[in-house]
CSV table of C-alpha atoms in Angstrom, one decimal:
chain,number,residue,atom,x,y,z
A,1,UNK,CA,-6.2,-33.1,29.4
A,2,UNK,CA,-6.3,-36.9,29.2
A,3,UNK,CA,-8.2,-38.0,26.1
A,4,UNK,CA,-11.2,-40.3,26.8
A,5,UNK,CA,-12.1,-43.1,24.4
A,6,UNK,CA,-15.9,-42.5,24.3
A,7,UNK,CA,-18.4,-44.1,22.1
A,8,UNK,CA,-21.6,-42.5,20.8
A,9,UNK,CA,-23.5,-44.5,23.4
A,10,UNK,CA,-21.2,-43.3,26.2
A,11,UNK,CA,-21.9,-39.7,25.3
A,12,UNK,CA,-25.7,-40.3,25.0
A,13,UNK,CA,-25.6,-41.9,28.5
A,14,UNK,CA,-23.6,-39.0,30.0
A,15,UNK,CA,-25.9,-36.5,28.4
A,16,UNK,CA,-28.9,-38.2,30.1
A,17,UNK,CA,-27.2,-38.6,33.5
A,18,UNK,CA,-25.8,-35.1,33.7
A,19,UNK,CA,-28.9,-33.3,32.3
A,20,UNK,CA,-27.0,-31.8,29.4
A,21,UNK,CA,-29.5,-29.7,27.4
A,22,UNK,CA,-27.2,-28.1,24.7
A,23,UNK,CA,-24.3,-29.3,22.6
A,24,UNK,CA,-21.7,-26.7,21.6
A,25,UNK,CA,-19.8,-27.8,18.5
A,26,UNK,CA,-16.5,-25.9,18.4
A,27,UNK,CA,-14.0,-25.3,15.6
A,28,UNK,CA,-11.4,-22.7,14.8
A,29,UNK,CA,-11.3,-20.4,11.8
A,30,UNK,CA,-8.1,-19.5,9.8
A,31,UNK,CA,-7.5,-16.4,12.0
A,32,UNK,CA,-7.5,-18.6,15.1
A,33,UNK,CA,-10.9,-17.4,16.4
A,34,UNK,CA,-13.0,-20.1,18.2
A,35,UNK,CA,-16.4,-20.6,16.5
A,36,UNK,CA,-19.4,-22.3,17.9
A,37,UNK,CA,-22.5,-24.0,16.5
A,38,UNK,CA,-24.8,-24.6,19.5
A,39,UNK,CA,-27.7,-27.0,19.1
A,40,UNK,CA,-30.3,-28.6,21.6
A,41,UNK,CA,-29.7,-32.2,22.6
A,42,UNK,CA,-32.7,-33.2,20.4
A,43,UNK,CA,-30.1,-32.9,17.6
A,44,UNK,CA,-27.7,-35.3,19.2
A,45,UNK,CA,-28.1,-38.2,16.8
A,46,UNK,CA,-27.5,-35.9,13.9
A,47,UNK,CA,-24.4,-34.5,15.5
A,48,UNK,CA,-22.9,-37.9,16.4
A,49,UNK,CA,-23.6,-39.3,12.9
A,50,UNK,CA,-21.6,-36.4,11.3
A,51,UNK,CA,-24.7,-35.0,9.7
A,52,UNK,CA,-24.7,-31.5,11.3
A,53,UNK,CA,-24.3,-28.8,8.6
A,54,UNK,CA,-23.4,-25.1,8.8
A,55,UNK,CA,-23.0,-22.2,6.4
A,56,UNK,CA,-19.2,-22.1,5.6
A,57,UNK,CA,-19.6,-18.8,3.7
A,58,UNK,CA,-20.3,-17.0,7.0
A,59,UNK,CA,-16.8,-17.9,8.3
A,60,UNK,CA,-13.9,-15.6,7.2
A,61,UNK,CA,-11.6,-17.4,4.8
A,62,UNK,CA,-13.7,-20.6,4.5
A,63,UNK,CA,-15.7,-20.8,1.2
A,64,UNK,CA,-17.7,-18.7,-1.2
A,65,UNK,CA,-21.4,-18.5,-0.9
A,66,UNK,CA,-22.1,-20.8,-3.8
A,67,UNK,CA,-20.2,-23.7,-2.1
A,68,UNK,CA,-21.3,-22.9,1.5
A,69,UNK,CA,-22.5,-26.3,2.8
A,70,UNK,CA,-20.0,-27.7,5.4
A,71,UNK,CA,-20.3,-30.6,7.8
A,72,UNK,CA,-19.1,-30.8,11.4
A,73,UNK,CA,-17.5,-34.1,12.3
A,74,UNK,CA,-17.1,-34.2,16.1
A,75,UNK,CA,-14.0,-35.7,17.7
A,76,UNK,CA,-15.6,-37.8,20.5
A,77,UNK,CA,-12.3,-37.7,22.5
A,78,UNK,CA,-12.9,-33.9,23.1
A,79,UNK,CA,-16.2,-34.4,24.9
A,80,UNK,CA,-16.5,-32.3,28.1
A,81,UNK,CA,-19.3,-30.6,30.0
A,82,UNK,CA,-18.8,-26.9,30.8
A,83,UNK,CA,-19.3,-26.4,34.5
A,84,UNK,CA,-20.4,-22.8,34.5
A,85,UNK,CA,-23.5,-22.8,32.2
A,86,UNK,CA,-26.3,-24.5,34.1
A,87,UNK,CA,-29.2,-22.0,34.2
A,88,UNK,CA,-31.0,-23.8,31.4
A,89,UNK,CA,-29.3,-27.1,31.8
A,90,UNK,CA,-25.7,-28.0,31.2
A,91,UNK,CA,-23.7,-27.5,28.0
A,92,UNK,CA,-21.6,-30.3,26.5
A,93,UNK,CA,-18.7,-29.5,24.2
A,94,UNK,CA,-17.2,-31.3,21.2
A,95,UNK,CA,-14.4,-30.0,19.0
A,96,UNK,CA,-15.1,-30.7,15.3
A,97,UNK,CA,-13.2,-31.2,12.1
A,98,UNK,CA,-14.7,-29.6,9.0
A,99,UNK,CA,-15.7,-31.7,5.9
A,100,UNK,CA,-17.2,-30.8,2.6
A,101,UNK,CA,-20.4,-32.3,1.1
A,102,UNK,CA,-18.1,-34.8,-0.8
A,103,UNK,CA,-17.0,-36.4,2.5
A,104,UNK,CA,-13.5,-35.1,2.1
A,105,UNK,CA,-11.7,-33.0,4.8
A,106,UNK,CA,-12.0,-29.3,4.1
A,107,UNK,CA,-8.7,-27.8,3.0
A,108,UNK,CA,-9.5,-24.5,4.9
A,109,UNK,CA,-9.9,-26.2,8.3
A,110,UNK,CA,-6.8,-25.5,10.4
A,111,UNK,CA,-7.2,-28.6,12.6
A,112,UNK,CA,-7.6,-30.8,9.6
A,113,UNK,CA,-4.6,-29.2,8.0
A,114,UNK,CA,-2.5,-30.0,11.0
A,115,UNK,CA,-3.6,-33.6,10.8
A,116,UNK,CA,-2.4,-33.6,7.2
A,117,UNK,CA,1.0,-32.2,8.1
A,118,UNK,CA,1.5,-34.6,11.0
A,119,UNK,CA,1.4,-37.5,8.5
A,120,UNK,CA,4.8,-36.2,7.3
A,121,UNK,CA,6.3,-37.7,10.4
A,122,UNK,CA,5.5,-41.2,9.2
A,123,UNK,CA,8.5,-41.4,6.8
A,124,UNK,CA,10.8,-41.0,9.9
A,125,UNK,CA,8.9,-43.4,12.2
A,126,UNK,CA,8.0,-40.6,14.6
A,127,UNK,CA,4.8,-41.3,16.5
A,128,UNK,CA,4.0,-38.0,18.1
A,129,UNK,CA,4.9,-34.3,18.0
A,130,UNK,CA,4.4,-32.9,21.4
A,131,UNK,CA,3.8,-29.3,22.5
A,132,UNK,CA,4.0,-27.8,26.0
A,133,UNK,CA,2.6,-24.2,25.7
A,134,UNK,CA,3.2,-21.3,28.1
A,135,UNK,CA,0.4,-18.8,27.3
A,136,UNK,CA,0.5,-15.4,29.0
A,137,UNK,CA,-2.4,-13.0,29.3
A,138,UNK,CA,-3.4,-9.6,30.9
A,139,UNK,CA,-6.3,-8.9,33.2
A,140,UNK,CA,-7.9,-5.5,32.9
A,141,UNK,CA,-10.8,-4.1,34.9
A,142,UNK,CA,-14.2,-3.6,33.2
A,143,UNK,CA,-16.3,-0.5,33.5
A,144,UNK,CA,-20.0,-0.4,34.6
A,145,UNK,CA,-21.2,-1.3,31.1
A,146,UNK,CA,-19.0,-4.5,31.1
A,147,UNK,CA,-16.6,-3.1,28.6
A,148,UNK,CA,-12.8,-3.5,29.1
A,149,UNK,CA,-10.8,-0.5,30.4
A,150,UNK,CA,-7.1,0.0,30.3
A,151,UNK,CA,-6.9,-0.2,34.1
A,152,UNK,CA,-4.8,-3.1,35.3
A,153,UNK,CA,-6.2,-5.3,38.1
A,154,UNK,CA,-2.9,-5.1,40.1
A,155,UNK,CA,0.6,-3.7,40.4
A,156,UNK,CA,2.2,-7.1,40.9
A,157,UNK,CA,5.5,-8.3,39.3
A,158,UNK,CA,7.1,-11.6,38.5
A,159,UNK,CA,6.0,-14.4,41.0
A,160,UNK,CA,4.4,-11.8,43.3
A,161,UNK,CA,1.5,-12.9,45.5
A,162,UNK,CA,-1.4,-11.1,47.3
A,163,UNK,CA,-2.1,-8.4,48.3
A,164,UNK,CA,0.1,-7.0,45.4
A,165,UNK,CA,-1.2,-9.6,43.0
A,166,UNK,CA,-5.0,-8.8,43.0
A,167,UNK,CA,-5.5,-11.3,40.2
A,168,UNK,CA,-4.5,-14.2,42.4
A,169,UNK,CA,-8.1,-15.2,43.3
A,170,UNK,CA,-9.1,-15.0,39.6
A,171,UNK,CA,-6.1,-17.0,38.5
A,172,UNK,CA,-6.7,-19.6,41.3
A,173,UNK,CA,-10.3,-20.0,40.1
A,174,UNK,CA,-9.1,-20.4,36.5
A,175,UNK,CA,-6.7,-23.1,37.6
A,176,UNK,CA,-9.4,-24.9,39.6
A,177,UNK,CA,-11.8,-24.7,36.6
A,178,UNK,CA,-9.1,-26.1,34.3
A,179,UNK,CA,-8.3,-29.0,36.7
A,180,UNK,CA,-12.0,-29.8,36.9
A,181,UNK,CA,-12.0,-30.1,33.1
A,182,UNK,CA,-9.0,-32.5,33.2
A,183,UNK,CA,-6.1,-30.1,32.6
A,184,UNK,CA,-2.9,-31.0,34.5
A,185,UNK,CA,-1.7,-27.5,35.5
A,186,UNK,CA,2.1,-27.4,36.1
A,187,UNK,CA,2.6,-23.8,37.1
A,188,UNK,CA,0.6,-20.7,37.7
A,189,UNK,CA,2.1,-17.3,38.5
A,190,UNK,CA,2.2,-13.6,38.1
A,191,UNK,CA,4.3,-12.5,35.1
A,192,UNK,CA,6.8,-9.6,34.9
A,193,UNK,CA,4.4,-6.9,33.9
A,194,UNK,CA,1.6,-5.6,36.1
A,195,UNK,CA,-1.7,-7.3,35.4
A,196,UNK,CA,0.1,-10.1,33.5
A,197,UNK,CA,-0.3,-13.8,34.3
A,198,UNK,CA,0.9,-17.2,33.0
A,199,UNK,CA,-0.6,-20.7,33.5
A,200,UNK,CA,1.3,-23.6,32.1
A,201,UNK,CA,-0.2,-27.0,31.5
A,202,UNK,CA,1.2,-30.4,30.8
A,203,UNK,CA,2.4,-31.1,27.2
A,204,UNK,CA,0.4,-33.3,24.9
A,205,UNK,CA,0.5,-34.4,21.3
A,206,UNK,CA,0.0,-31.6,18.8
A,207,UNK,CA,-3.7,-31.9,18.1
A,208,UNK,CA,-4.7,-32.3,21.7
A,209,UNK,CA,-2.3,-29.5,22.8
A,210,UNK,CA,-3.9,-27.1,20.3
A,211,UNK,CA,-7.4,-28.1,21.4
A,212,UNK,CA,-6.3,-27.4,25.0
A,213,UNK,CA,-5.0,-23.9,24.1
A,214,UNK,CA,-8.4,-23.0,22.5
A,215,UNK,CA,-10.3,-24.4,25.5
A,216,UNK,CA,-7.9,-22.6,27.9
A,217,UNK,CA,-8.6,-19.3,26.2
A,218,UNK,CA,-12.3,-19.8,26.6
A,219,UNK,CA,-12.0,-20.8,30.3
A,220,UNK,CA,-9.7,-17.8,31.1
A,221,UNK,CA,-12.0,-15.3,29.5
A,222,UNK,CA,-15.2,-16.8,31.1
A,223,UNK,CA,-13.8,-16.9,34.6
A,224,UNK,CA,-12.2,-13.5,34.4
A,225,UNK,CA,-15.5,-12.0,33.5
A,226,UNK,CA,-17.0,-13.5,36.6
A,227,UNK,CA,-14.4,-11.5,38.6
A,228,UNK,CA,-15.4,-8.3,36.7
A,229,UNK,CA,-12.2,-8.5,34.7
A,230,UNK,CA,-11.4,-8.7,31.0
A,231,UNK,CA,-8.7,-11.3,30.0
A,232,UNK,CA,-6.9,-10.5,26.8
A,233,UNK,CA,-4.4,-12.5,24.8
A,234,UNK,CA,-3.4,-9.4,22.7
A,235,UNK,CA,0.4,-9.6,22.5
A,236,UNK,CA,1.2,-6.0,23.5
A,237,UNK,CA,-1.8,-4.2,25.0
A,238,UNK,CA,0.2,-1.5,26.8
A,239,UNK,CA,3.2,0.6,25.9
A,240,UNK,CA,6.4,0.4,28.0
A,241,UNK,CA,5.8,-3.0,29.7
A,242,UNK,CA,6.4,-6.6,28.6
A,243,UNK,CA,4.0,-8.1,26.1
A,244,UNK,CA,2.4,-11.6,26.3
A,245,UNK,CA,4.1,-14.6,24.6
A,246,UNK,CA,3.2,-18.2,24.2
A,247,UNK,CA,6.5,-20.0,24.3
A,248,UNK,CA,6.2,-23.4,22.6
A,249,UNK,CA,8.2,-26.3,24.0
A,250,UNK,CA,8.5,-29.0,21.3
A,251,UNK,CA,9.6,-32.6,21.3
A,252,UNK,CA,9.4,-35.5,18.9
A,253,UNK,CA,8.8,-39.1,20.0
A,254,UNK,CA,9.1,-42.5,18.4
A,255,UNK,CA,8.4,-46.0,19.9
A,256,UNK,CA,11.6,-45.8,21.8
A,257,UNK,CA,11.0,-42.5,23.4
A,258,UNK,CA,12.1,-38.9,23.0
A,259,UNK,CA,14.2,-38.7,19.7
A,260,UNK,CA,15.7,-35.3,20.7
A,261,UNK,CA,17.6,-37.0,23.6
A,262,UNK,CA,21.0,-38.6,23.2
A,263,UNK,CA,23.0,-39.4,26.3
A,264,UNK,CA,26.2,-39.3,24.2
A,265,UNK,CA,25.4,-36.3,22.0
A,266,UNK,CA,26.7,-32.7,22.4
A,267,UNK,CA,24.6,-31.2,25.2
A,268,UNK,CA,23.0,-34.6,25.4
A,269,UNK,CA,21.0,-33.7,22.3
A,270,UNK,CA,20.6,-36.1,19.3
A,271,UNK,CA,21.5,-35.4,15.7
A,272,UNK,CA,17.8,-35.3,15.0
A,273,UNK,CA,17.4,-32.5,17.6
A,274,UNK,CA,20.1,-30.4,15.9
A,275,UNK,CA,18.6,-31.0,12.5
A,276,UNK,CA,15.1,-30.0,13.7
A,277,UNK,CA,16.7,-26.9,15.4
A,278,UNK,CA,18.4,-26.0,12.1
A,279,UNK,CA,15.1,-26.3,10.2
A,280,UNK,CA,13.4,-24.0,12.8
A,281,UNK,CA,16.2,-21.4,12.4
A,282,UNK,CA,16.2,-21.6,8.5
A,283,UNK,CA,12.4,-20.9,8.2
A,284,UNK,CA,12.1,-18.5,11.2
A,285,UNK,CA,11.5,-15.4,9.2
A,286,UNK,CA,8.7,-17.0,7.1
A,287,UNK,CA,6.8,-18.8,9.9
A,288,UNK,CA,6.9,-15.5,12.0
A,289,UNK,CA,3.8,-14.4,10.0
A,290,UNK,CA,1.9,-17.4,11.4
A,291,UNK,CA,3.3,-17.4,14.9
A,292,UNK,CA,3.0,-13.6,15.3
A,293,UNK,CA,-0.1,-13.0,13.0
A,294,UNK,CA,-1.3,-9.5,13.8
A,295,UNK,CA,-0.1,-5.9,13.5
A,296,UNK,CA,0.2,-5.7,17.3
A,297,UNK,CA,2.5,-8.8,17.5
A,298,UNK,CA,5.4,-6.7,16.3
A,299,UNK,CA,5.1,-4.2,19.1
A,300,UNK,CA,6.1,-7.1,21.4
A,301,UNK,CA,9.1,-8.2,19.2
A,302,UNK,CA,11.4,-5.3,20.1
A,303,UNK,CA,14.6,-5.1,22.2
A,304,UNK,CA,14.3,-4.5,25.9
A,305,UNK,CA,11.2,-6.5,26.9
A,306,UNK,CA,12.4,-10.1,27.0
A,307,UNK,CA,10.9,-11.1,23.7
A,308,UNK,CA,13.3,-12.4,21.0
A,309,UNK,CA,14.3,-10.2,18.1
A,310,UNK,CA,17.1,-12.2,16.6
A,311,UNK,CA,17.3,-15.6,14.9
A,312,UNK,CA,19.7,-17.6,17.1
A,313,UNK,CA,19.7,-20.4,19.7
A,314,UNK,CA,21.3,-21.1,23.0
A,315,UNK,CA,21.3,-23.7,25.8
A,316,UNK,CA,21.6,-21.0,28.5
A,317,UNK,CA,20.9,-17.5,27.2
A,318,UNK,CA,17.3,-16.3,27.2
A,319,UNK,CA,17.8,-13.6,24.5
A,320,UNK,CA,17.8,-15.9,21.4
A,321,UNK,CA,14.8,-17.1,19.5
A,322,UNK,CA,15.2,-20.8,20.5
A,323,UNK,CA,16.4,-22.0,24.0
A,324,UNK,CA,17.2,-25.5,25.0
A,325,UNK,CA,15.8,-26.0,28.6
A,326,UNK,CA,18.1,-27.9,30.9
A,327,UNK,CA,15.8,-31.0,31.4
A,328,UNK,CA,16.9,-34.1,29.6
A,329,UNK,CA,15.6,-37.6,29.1
A,330,UNK,CA,11.8,-37.6,28.3
A,331,UNK,CA,11.7,-33.9,28.9
A,332,UNK,CA,14.3,-32.9,26.3
A,333,UNK,CA,12.8,-30.2,24.2
A,334,UNK,CA,13.3,-27.1,22.1
A,335,UNK,CA,11.6,-23.9,23.3
A,336,UNK,CA,10.6,-21.4,20.6
A,337,UNK,CA,10.2,-18.0,22.4
A,338,UNK,CA,8.8,-15.8,19.6
A,339,UNK,CA,5.2,-17.2,19.4
A,340,UNK,CA,2.5,-15.0,20.9
A,341,UNK,CA,-1.0,-16.1,22.1
A,342,UNK,CA,-2.8,-14.4,19.1
A,343,UNK,CA,-1.4,-17.2,16.9
A,344,UNK,CA,-3.7,-19.9,15.6
A,345,UNK,CA,-2.2,-22.9,17.4
A,346,UNK,CA,-3.1,-25.4,14.7
A,347,UNK,CA,-1.4,-23.4,12.0
A,348,UNK,CA,1.5,-22.6,14.3
A,349,UNK,CA,2.2,-26.3,14.9
A,350,UNK,CA,1.8,-27.1,11.2
A,351,UNK,CA,4.5,-24.6,10.1
A,352,UNK,CA,6.9,-25.4,13.0
A,353,UNK,CA,6.7,-29.2,12.4
A,354,UNK,CA,7.2,-28.7,8.7
A,355,UNK,CA,10.2,-26.4,9.3
A,356,UNK,CA,11.8,-29.0,11.7
A,357,UNK,CA,11.1,-31.9,9.3
A,358,UNK,CA,12.8,-30.0,6.5
A,359,UNK,CA,15.9,-29.7,8.7
A,360,UNK,CA,15.8,-33.5,9.2
A,361,UNK,CA,15.1,-34.4,5.5
A,362,UNK,CA,18.0,-32.2,4.4
A,363,UNK,CA,20.4,-33.0,7.2
A,364,UNK,CA,20.8,-29.3,8.1
A,365,UNK,CA,23.3,-28.2,10.7
A,366,UNK,CA,22.5,-25.2,12.9
A,367,UNK,CA,25.1,-22.4,13.4
A,368,UNK,CA,27.0,-22.3,16.7
A,369,UNK,CA,25.0,-21.5,19.9
A,370,UNK,CA,25.1,-17.9,21.1
A,371,UNK,CA,25.7,-17.8,24.8
A,372,UNK,CA,26.2,-14.0,25.2
A,373,UNK,CA,23.6,-11.2,25.3
A,374,UNK,CA,22.7,-10.6,21.6
A,375,UNK,CA,21.2,-7.2,22.5
A,376,UNK,CA,24.6,-5.7,23.3
A,377,UNK,CA,26.3,-7.2,20.2
A,378,UNK,CA,27.1,-4.9,17.2
A,379,UNK,CA,25.5,-5.4,13.8
A,380,UNK,CA,28.9,-6.7,12.6
A,381,UNK,CA,29.2,-9.2,15.4
A,382,UNK,CA,25.7,-10.5,14.8
A,383,UNK,CA,26.4,-10.9,11.1
A,384,UNK,CA,29.7,-12.8,11.8
A,385,UNK,CA,27.7,-15.1,14.1
A,386,UNK,CA,25.1,-15.7,11.4
A,387,UNK,CA,22.4,-14.0,13.6
A,388,UNK,CA,19.7,-12.2,11.6
A,389,UNK,CA,16.6,-10.2,12.6
A,390,UNK,CA,13.1,-11.4,12.8
A,391,UNK,CA,10.7,-9.4,10.6
A,392,UNK,CA,9.8,-6.0,12.2
A,393,UNK,CA,6.2,-5.8,10.9
A,394,UNK,CA,3.4,-8.2,9.7
A,395,UNK,CA,4.0,-6.8,6.2
A,396,UNK,CA,7.6,-7.9,6.2
A,397,UNK,CA,6.7,-11.3,7.7
A,398,UNK,CA,4.1,-11.9,5.0
A,399,UNK,CA,6.7,-11.1,2.4
A,400,UNK,CA,9.1,-13.6,4.0
A,401,UNK,CA,6.3,-16.2,4.1
A,402,UNK,CA,5.5,-15.7,0.4
A,403,UNK,CA,9.1,-16.5,-0.5
A,404,UNK,CA,9.2,-19.8,1.5
A,405,UNK,CA,7.5,-22.5,-0.5
A,406,UNK,CA,7.9,-25.1,2.3
A,407,UNK,CA,6.0,-22.9,4.8
A,408,UNK,CA,3.4,-22.1,2.2
A,409,UNK,CA,2.9,-25.8,1.6
A,410,UNK,CA,2.6,-26.4,5.3
A,411,UNK,CA,-0.5,-24.2,5.3
A,412,UNK,CA,-1.9,-25.6,2.1
A,413,UNK,CA,-3.0,-23.4,-0.8
A,414,UNK,CA,-6.5,-22.6,0.5
A,415,UNK,CA,-5.3,-21.5,4.0
A,416,UNK,CA,-2.3,-19.6,2.7
A,417,UNK,CA,-4.2,-17.7,0.0
A,418,UNK,CA,-6.9,-16.6,2.5
A,419,UNK,CA,-4.4,-15.9,5.3
A,420,UNK,CA,-2.2,-13.8,3.0
A,421,UNK,CA,-5.1,-11.8,1.7
A,422,UNK,CA,-6.5,-11.1,5.2
A,423,UNK,CA,-3.1,-10.0,6.5
A,424,UNK,CA,-2.5,-7.8,3.4
A,425,UNK,CA,-5.8,-6.0,4.1
A,426,UNK,CA,-5.0,-5.7,7.8
A,427,UNK,CA,-1.7,-4.1,7.1
A,428,UNK,CA,-3.3,-1.7,4.5
A,429,UNK,CA,-5.9,-0.6,7.1
A,430,UNK,CA,-3.3,-0.1,9.8
A,431,UNK,CA,-1.0,1.9,7.4
A,432,UNK,CA,-3.8,4.3,6.6
A,433,UNK,CA,-4.8,4.9,10.2
A,434,UNK,CA,-3.5,8.1,11.9
A,435,UNK,CA,-2.5,7.3,15.4
A,436,UNK,CA,-2.5,9.4,18.6
A,437,UNK,CA,1.3,9.2,18.7
A,438,UNK,CA,1.5,10.9,15.3
A,439,UNK,CA,-0.8,13.7,16.3
A,440,UNK,CA,1.1,14.2,19.5
A,441,UNK,CA,4.4,14.4,17.6
A,442,UNK,CA,3.5,16.4,14.5
A,443,UNK,CA,0.2,18.4,14.8
A,444,UNK,CA,1.7,21.5,16.4
A,445,UNK,CA,5.3,21.0,15.0
A,446,UNK,CA,4.2,21.1,11.4
């Protein structure tokens, strides 16, 4: 979505011309959930003057009740009008940063934390860290009460089209809605699994790309519901078929262009690209906790369903964690394939950038590329090639995160402490739950 340089007066004029009646102030909590404070336009001056307050103690992982006053500072470049809510007048949207009463950025705000980490590029003269996301999602039918079922909306497969792909009309409407909001949609197709879809949109700098992901999720869920469908970004909703990923295509730019590209380098990649790649590989086990943040994420990261399981890279092979797509020049990029759409995009980009910058700072060298199928290699062959496993559970991922101070610092103490505690409780609750699988396996046998 192209950013628009709007002044307060511009927004007031648009509100008047378009009959906008409500302002939706959006932000994202530590768990990646979109939060809203909706106010009537009578509060517009207060909103635009950064005086709109909310109770931070009501948001998981934010603050204790005795320090609950938080301020919403709207980013005017994120202004948009939602096209689907016009029964009582239109709704305008602004994405906000969170500030404390002291006028300082709130350390628990994921968007503000990413802005902090992005400043680390300055020492290298980098001007932007770009992200091209590829989010996948499933469409399930809803029952007569409007609750999601486990019935898929189609039996389509990769790149199928109607009548097999019954989600085509819904997906087309999503694309049209996104385009009306300024998204540049690059691809839209049915994915491998039945009921699974992917819509790719043009890369943008890290903050804007993360804003776009959150807006995208909102649009997908809203339009799906109009078609009587429930859209879910849960990584692995069904056993036995592919899960949903959100591959992240990353590139660094300076004033001269894409710093990952070098016409004379090996594979036409620059030394900086290889250093960044080495940093991503070095910290992979730790940042997995952030990029794959829920118990269910690890049901996707298993062999046989196209998701990566091993820490390795390749220019051709699709089984490793990191792939180098063939495009060069401005499009030179590294594609991290482990990330899933349950991830908080702001935290994800913070840890990935910090991992890459660590590789550059310390002049790290990646191991050799792996151009064969890792899934058929023996454990000894993998060890010899310096290929190790991603964590198999959120519990193991959190343990790896705890041991990696650079990744902890990328989150900041407030976010790390609250994220770690939330995940510890999530794992404890999951571990104590008795599943249907266990009853099927053991109830009669023992």
